[in-house]
Coordinates of C-alpha atoms in Angstrom, one line a residue:
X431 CA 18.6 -5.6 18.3
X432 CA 20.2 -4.6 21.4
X433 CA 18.5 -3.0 25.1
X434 CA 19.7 0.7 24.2
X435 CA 17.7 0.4 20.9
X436 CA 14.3 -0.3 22.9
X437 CA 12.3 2.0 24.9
X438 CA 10.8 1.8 28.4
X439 CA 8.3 -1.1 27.5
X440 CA 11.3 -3.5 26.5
X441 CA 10.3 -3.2 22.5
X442 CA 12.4 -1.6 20.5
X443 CA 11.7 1.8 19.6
X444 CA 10.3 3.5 16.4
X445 CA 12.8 6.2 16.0
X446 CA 15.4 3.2 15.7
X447 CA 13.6 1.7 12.9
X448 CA 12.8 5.2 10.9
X449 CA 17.2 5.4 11.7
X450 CA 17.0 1.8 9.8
X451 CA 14.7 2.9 6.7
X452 CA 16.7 6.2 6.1
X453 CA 20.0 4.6 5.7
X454 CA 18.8 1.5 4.1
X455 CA 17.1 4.3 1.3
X456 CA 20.5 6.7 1.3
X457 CA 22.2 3.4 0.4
X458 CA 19.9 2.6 -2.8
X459 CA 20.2 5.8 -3.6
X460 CA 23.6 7.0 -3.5
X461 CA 24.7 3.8 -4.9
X462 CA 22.1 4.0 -8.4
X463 CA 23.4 7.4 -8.4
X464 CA 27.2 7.3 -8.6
X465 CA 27.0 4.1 -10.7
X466 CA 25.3 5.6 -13.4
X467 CA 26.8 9.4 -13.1
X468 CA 29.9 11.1 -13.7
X469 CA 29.7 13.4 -10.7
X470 CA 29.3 12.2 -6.9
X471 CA 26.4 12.6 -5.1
X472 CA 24.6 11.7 -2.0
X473 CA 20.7 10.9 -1.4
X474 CA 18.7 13.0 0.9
X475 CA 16.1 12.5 2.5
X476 CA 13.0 14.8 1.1
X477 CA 9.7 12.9 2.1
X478 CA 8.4 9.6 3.7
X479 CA 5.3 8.6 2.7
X480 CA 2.5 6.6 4.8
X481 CA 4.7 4.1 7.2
X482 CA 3.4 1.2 9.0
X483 CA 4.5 -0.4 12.2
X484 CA 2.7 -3.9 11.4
X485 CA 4.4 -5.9 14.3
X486 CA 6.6 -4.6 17.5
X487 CA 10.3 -5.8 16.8
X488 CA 11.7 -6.6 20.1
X489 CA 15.2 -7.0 21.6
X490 CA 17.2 -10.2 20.7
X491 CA 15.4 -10.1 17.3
X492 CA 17.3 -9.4 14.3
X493 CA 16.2 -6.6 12.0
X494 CA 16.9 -7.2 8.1
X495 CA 16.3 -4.3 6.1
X496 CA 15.6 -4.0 2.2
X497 CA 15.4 -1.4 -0.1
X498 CA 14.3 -0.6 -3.6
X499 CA 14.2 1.7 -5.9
X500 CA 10.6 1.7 -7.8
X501 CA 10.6 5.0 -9.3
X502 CA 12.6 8.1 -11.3
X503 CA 12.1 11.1 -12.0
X504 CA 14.3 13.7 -13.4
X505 CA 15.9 15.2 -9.7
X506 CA 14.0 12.4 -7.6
X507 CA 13.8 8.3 -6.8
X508 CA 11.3 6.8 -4.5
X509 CA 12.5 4.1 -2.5
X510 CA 10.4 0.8 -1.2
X511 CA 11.6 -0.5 2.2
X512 CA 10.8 -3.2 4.3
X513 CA 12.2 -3.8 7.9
X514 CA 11.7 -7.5 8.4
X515 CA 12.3 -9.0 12.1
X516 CA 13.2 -13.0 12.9
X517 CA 14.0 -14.7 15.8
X518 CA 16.6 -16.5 15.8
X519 CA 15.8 -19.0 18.6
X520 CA 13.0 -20.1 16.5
X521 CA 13.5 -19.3 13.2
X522 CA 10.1 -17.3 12.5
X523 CA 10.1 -13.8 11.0
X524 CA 7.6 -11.5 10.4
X525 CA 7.0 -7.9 8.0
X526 CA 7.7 -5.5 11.1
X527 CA 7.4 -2.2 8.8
X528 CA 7.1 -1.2 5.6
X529 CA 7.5 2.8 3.9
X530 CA 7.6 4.5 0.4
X531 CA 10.9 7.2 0.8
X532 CA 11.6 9.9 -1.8
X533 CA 15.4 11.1 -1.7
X534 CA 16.9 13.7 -4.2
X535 CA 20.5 13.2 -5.0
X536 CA 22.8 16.5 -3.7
X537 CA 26.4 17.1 -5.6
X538 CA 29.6 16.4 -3.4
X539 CA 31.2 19.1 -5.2
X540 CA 28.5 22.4 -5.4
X541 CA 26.9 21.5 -1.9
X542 CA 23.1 21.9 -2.3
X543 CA 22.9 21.4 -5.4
X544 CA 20.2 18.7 -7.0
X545 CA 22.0 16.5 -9.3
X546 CA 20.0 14.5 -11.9
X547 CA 18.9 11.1 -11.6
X548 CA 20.1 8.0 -14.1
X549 CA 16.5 6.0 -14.9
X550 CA 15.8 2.8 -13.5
X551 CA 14.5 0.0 -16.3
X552 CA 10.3 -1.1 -15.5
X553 CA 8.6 -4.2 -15.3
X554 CA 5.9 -2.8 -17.8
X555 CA 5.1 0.4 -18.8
X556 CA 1.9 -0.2 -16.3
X557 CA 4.3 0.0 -13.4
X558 CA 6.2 3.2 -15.1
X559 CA 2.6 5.1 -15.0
X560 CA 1.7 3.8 -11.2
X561 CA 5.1 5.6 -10.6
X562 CA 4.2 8.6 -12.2
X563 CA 0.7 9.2 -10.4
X564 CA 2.4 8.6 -6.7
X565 CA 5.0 11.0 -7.7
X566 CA 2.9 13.4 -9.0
X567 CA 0.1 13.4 -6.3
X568 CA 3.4 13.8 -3.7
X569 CA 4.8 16.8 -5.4
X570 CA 1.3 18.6 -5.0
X571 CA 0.3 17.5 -1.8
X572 CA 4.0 18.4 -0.9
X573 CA 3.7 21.5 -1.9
X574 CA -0.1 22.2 -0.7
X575 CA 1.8 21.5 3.0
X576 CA 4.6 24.2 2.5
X577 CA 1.9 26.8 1.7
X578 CA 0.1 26.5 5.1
X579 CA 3.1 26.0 7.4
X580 CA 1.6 27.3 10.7
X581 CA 2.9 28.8 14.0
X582 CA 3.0 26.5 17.2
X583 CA 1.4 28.7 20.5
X584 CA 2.6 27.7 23.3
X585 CA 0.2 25.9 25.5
X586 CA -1.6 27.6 28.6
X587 CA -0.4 28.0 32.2
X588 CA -2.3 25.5 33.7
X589 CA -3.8 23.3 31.2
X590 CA -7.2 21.1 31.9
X591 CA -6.5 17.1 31.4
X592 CA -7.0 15.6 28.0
X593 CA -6.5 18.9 26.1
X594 CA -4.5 19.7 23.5
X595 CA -2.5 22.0 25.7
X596 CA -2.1 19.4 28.4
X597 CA -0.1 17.1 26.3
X598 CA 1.7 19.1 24.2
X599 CA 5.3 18.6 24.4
X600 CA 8.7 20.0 22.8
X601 CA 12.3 18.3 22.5
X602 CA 15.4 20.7 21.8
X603 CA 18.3 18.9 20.4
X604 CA 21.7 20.8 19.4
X605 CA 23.1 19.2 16.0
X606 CA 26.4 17.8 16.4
X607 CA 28.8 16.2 14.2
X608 CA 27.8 12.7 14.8
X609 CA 24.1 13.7 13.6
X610 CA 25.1 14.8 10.9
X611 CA 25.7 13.1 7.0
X612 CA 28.9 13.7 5.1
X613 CA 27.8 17.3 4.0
X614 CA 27.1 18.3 7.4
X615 CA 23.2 18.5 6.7
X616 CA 21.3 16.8 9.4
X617 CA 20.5 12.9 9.1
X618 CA 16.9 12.2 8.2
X619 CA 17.0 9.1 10.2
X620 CA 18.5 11.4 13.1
X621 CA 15.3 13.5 12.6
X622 CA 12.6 11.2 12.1
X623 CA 14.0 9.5 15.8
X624 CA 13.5 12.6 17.6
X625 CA 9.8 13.3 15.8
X626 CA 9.3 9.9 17.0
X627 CA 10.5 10.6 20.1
X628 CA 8.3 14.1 20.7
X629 CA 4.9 12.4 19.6
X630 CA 5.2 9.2 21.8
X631 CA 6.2 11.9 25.2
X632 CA 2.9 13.6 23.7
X633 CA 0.5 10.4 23.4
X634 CA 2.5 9.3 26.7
X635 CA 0.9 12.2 28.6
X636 CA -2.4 12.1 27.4
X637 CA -3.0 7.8 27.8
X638 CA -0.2 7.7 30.7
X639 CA 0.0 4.1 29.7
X640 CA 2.4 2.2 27.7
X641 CA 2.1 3.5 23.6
X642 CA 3.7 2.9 20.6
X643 CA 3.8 4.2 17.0
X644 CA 1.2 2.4 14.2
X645 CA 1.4 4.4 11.6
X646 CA 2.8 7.9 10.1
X647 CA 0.8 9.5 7.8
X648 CA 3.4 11.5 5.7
X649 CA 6.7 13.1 6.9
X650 CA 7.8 16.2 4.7
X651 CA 11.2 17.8 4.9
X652 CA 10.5 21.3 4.1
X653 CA 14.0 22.5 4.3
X654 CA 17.8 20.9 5.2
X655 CA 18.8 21.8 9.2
X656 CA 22.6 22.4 9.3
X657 CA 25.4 21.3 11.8
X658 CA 25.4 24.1 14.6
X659 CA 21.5 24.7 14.4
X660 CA 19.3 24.3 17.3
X661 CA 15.7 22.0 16.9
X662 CA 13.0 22.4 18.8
X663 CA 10.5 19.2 17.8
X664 CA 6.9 19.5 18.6
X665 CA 3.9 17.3 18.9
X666 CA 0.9 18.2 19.9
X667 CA -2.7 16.2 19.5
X668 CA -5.2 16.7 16.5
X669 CA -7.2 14.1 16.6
X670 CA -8.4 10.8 18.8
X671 CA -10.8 8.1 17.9
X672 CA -11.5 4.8 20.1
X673 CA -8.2 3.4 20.6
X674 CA -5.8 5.5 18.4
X675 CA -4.3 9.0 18.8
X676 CA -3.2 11.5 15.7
X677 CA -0.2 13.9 16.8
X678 CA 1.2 16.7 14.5
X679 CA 5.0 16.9 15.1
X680 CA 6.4 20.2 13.6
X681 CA 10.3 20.1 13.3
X682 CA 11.6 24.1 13.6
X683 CA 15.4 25.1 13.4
X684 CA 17.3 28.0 14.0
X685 CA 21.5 28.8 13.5
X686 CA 23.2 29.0 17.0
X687 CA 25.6 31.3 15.0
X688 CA 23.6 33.6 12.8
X689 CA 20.5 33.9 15.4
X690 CA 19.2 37.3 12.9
X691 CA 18.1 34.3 10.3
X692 CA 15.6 33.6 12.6
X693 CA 13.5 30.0 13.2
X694 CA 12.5 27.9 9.9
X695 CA 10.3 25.4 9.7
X696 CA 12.3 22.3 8.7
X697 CA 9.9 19.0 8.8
X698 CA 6.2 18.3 9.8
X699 CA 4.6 14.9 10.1
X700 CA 1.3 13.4 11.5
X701 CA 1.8 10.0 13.7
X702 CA -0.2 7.9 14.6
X703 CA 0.0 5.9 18.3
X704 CA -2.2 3.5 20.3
X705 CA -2.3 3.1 24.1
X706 CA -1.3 -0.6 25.2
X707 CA -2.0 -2.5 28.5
X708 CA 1.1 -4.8 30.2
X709 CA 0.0 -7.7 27.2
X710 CA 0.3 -5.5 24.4
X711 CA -3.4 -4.9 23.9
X712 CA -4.8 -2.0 23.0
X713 CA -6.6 0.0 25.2
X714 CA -9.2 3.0 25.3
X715 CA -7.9 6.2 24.6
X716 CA -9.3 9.0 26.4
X717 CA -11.5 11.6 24.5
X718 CA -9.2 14.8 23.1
X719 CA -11.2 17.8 24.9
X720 CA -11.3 20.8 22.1
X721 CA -10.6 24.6 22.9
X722 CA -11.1 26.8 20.4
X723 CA -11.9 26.9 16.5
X724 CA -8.6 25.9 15.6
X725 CA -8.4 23.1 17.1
X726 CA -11.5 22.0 16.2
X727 CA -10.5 22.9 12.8
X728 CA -7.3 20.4 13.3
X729 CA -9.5 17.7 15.0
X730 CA -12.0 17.4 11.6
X731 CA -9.0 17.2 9.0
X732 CA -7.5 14.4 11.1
X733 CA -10.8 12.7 11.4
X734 CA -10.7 12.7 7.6
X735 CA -7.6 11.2 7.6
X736 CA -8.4 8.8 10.1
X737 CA -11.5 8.0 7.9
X738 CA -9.5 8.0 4.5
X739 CA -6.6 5.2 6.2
X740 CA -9.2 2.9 7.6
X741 CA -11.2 2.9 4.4
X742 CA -8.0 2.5 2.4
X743 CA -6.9 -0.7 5.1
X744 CA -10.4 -2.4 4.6
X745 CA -9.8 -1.8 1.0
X746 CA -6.2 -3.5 0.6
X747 CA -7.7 -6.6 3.2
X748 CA -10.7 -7.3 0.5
X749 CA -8.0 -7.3 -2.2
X750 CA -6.0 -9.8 -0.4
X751 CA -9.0 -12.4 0.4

C-alpha cells in the first residue's frame, strides 16, 4: 500500500479497500461465468452485505485479497472475501476485512441483460441450504429497502452543533471513463469509495477528531449509474451510541444529457465509524441532538441495528471460546 491509498491519519483508507473487495468479487465472478457459459458476461456488483474493518491496514503493508464463491442462484453468486494485510519487515499478518458480495452476471452482447449463472459443487447439502436462507433473507430485505427509498431535505441555514443537519454532507462526482467498467456502467468499487468517502466527511464533522470506518451494515445497489451521469452522495447521521456513530449514505444519479429523466436513487448504505485519539483509541462520541419525528424515527431503527450487531458479535465470540 502506497501514501495516495491512505487518508489524512496516515492509514489507508476504507474506500481503497471496498475498491479491493469489488474487483477481487468481479474477478470470481466473471471468471465462474465465462468458463462455464457459452455467452460472455461480466459480474456486477448488486449488494454487499455486513462488512468489517477488523484491523487498520497501513501504508508499506501489503494487502492480499481472496475471493470465493459460496453460493448460486439462478441470475446470482454471492462472493466471500477477505482482505488480509502483512508486514513485510516482520513477517506478521493479520484479517484486516472481511465481506459477503452478491454480483449478477450482465451479457457482453444485449447490455443489461441478466445472464444465468453455471452452479457451483457444495461441501454438503448443509452448506447448500445455509446458502439458500442468506440469499433468500437478502432478496427480501432487498426489496423491503427499494420500497421505502426516501427523499434527502437539505439541512437548515444555520444548523445547532451535534445535529443531524450540522453534519450532514454531500459529494458530487461526474462519471468519467476511467470510473467506469467495460459496459460503461459505473464501478461498484468506484462507488463504494465515494459512500466511504461522504460518511467519514459526515462523522468527521460531528467528532472533529480522527475516524475511521468499523463496519457497514448493508450496501444496496438499487439501480446501475451510467457514464455521463452526475452523483451526488449523501451521508447524514441516524444514530450514536458511546463510542460509535451510524450514518446513512444515499447514492442519487442523474443524466448530464437527458436532465427530463430526472434524479434516481442509485445505492443506499448504513456505516458505521468510531472517533480515535492520536494512538488509535477510541474516543467518546458526542450525543446526536434529535429534531423532529423523523429523525427520531431514524435514530430508534439504528438503535435496533446497533443492538441486533452487538448481540450477534457477543454471539459469534461465545462460539469461538
Amino acid at each position: 500500500m502506497r501514501p495516495d491509498d491512505a487518508n489524512i491519519a496516515g492509514n489507508v483508507h476504507g474506500g481503497n479497500i471496498f475498491k479491493m473487495i469489488e474487483e477481487a468479487g468481479c474477478i470470481v465472478g466473471t471468471r465462474h461465468c465465462n468458463q462455464h457459459n457459452g455467452e460472455r458476461c461480466l459480474a456486477a456488483l448488486v449488494r454487499v452485505e455486513k462488512t468489517d474493518f477488523l484491523a487498520p491496514v497501513f501504508v508499506g503493508e501489503v494487502a492480499s485479497v481472496t475471493a470465493e464463491i459460496s453460493y448460486t442462484s439462478k441470475h446470482s453468486m454471492e462472493v466471500q472475501v477477505k482482505v488480509v494485510a502483512e508486514n513485510i519487515l516482520t513477517g506478521a499478518t493479520k484479517l484486516a476485512s472481511k465481506a459477503a458480495v452478491w454480483y449478477v452476471p450482465l451479457s457482453m452482447q444485449d447490455v443489461g441483460r441478466i445472464v444465468e449463472v453455471p452452479p457451483i459443487k457444495y461441501a454438503s447439502a448443509e452448506q447448500e441450504e445455509e446458502g439458500r436462507k442468506r440469499y433468500d433473507a437478502q432478496k427480501i430485505e432487498r426489496l423491503e429497502k427499494t420500497a421505502k427509498i426516501e427523499a434527502i431535505l437539505p439541512p437548515p441555514a444555520n444548523p445547532e452543533r451535534h445535529t443531524v443537519g450540522f453534519s450532514q454532507h454531500s459529494l458530487i462526482h461526474l462519471v468519467g471513463p476511467p470510473d467506469c467498467t467495460l459496459q460503461d456502467y459505473v464501478n461498484g468499487g468506484v462507488t463504494m469509495k465515494l459512500m466511504d468517502e461522504a460518511a467519514g466527511l459526515t462523522a468527521f464533522r460531528h467528532c472533529k477528531t480522527n475516524v475511521v470506518t468499523a463496519s457497514v451494515d448493508v450496501i444496496n445497489f438499487h439501480r446501475k449509474i451510467q457514464k455521463g451521469c452526475v452523483v451526488t452522495v449523501t451521508g447524514r447521521l441516524t444514530f450514536t451510541s458511546n463510542k460509535s456513530m451510524e450514518i446513512e449514505v444515499l447514492v442519487d444519479a442523474s443524466s448530464l444529457m437527458e436532465e427530463e429523466k430526472g434524479k434516481y436513487r442509485a445505492a443506499s448504505a448504513f456505516f458505521t465509524f468510531i472517533s480515535l485519539d492520536k494512538f488509535h483509541k477510541a474516543l467518546p462520541v458526542p450525543p446526536l441532538k434529535i429534531e423532529g419525528e423523523e429523525e427520531q424515527r431514524r435514530f430508534e431503527e439504528g438503535k435496533a441495528r446497533y443492538l441486533q450487531n452487538k448481540a450477534k458479535r457477543l454471539a459469534d465470540k461465545q462460539r469461538q471460546q
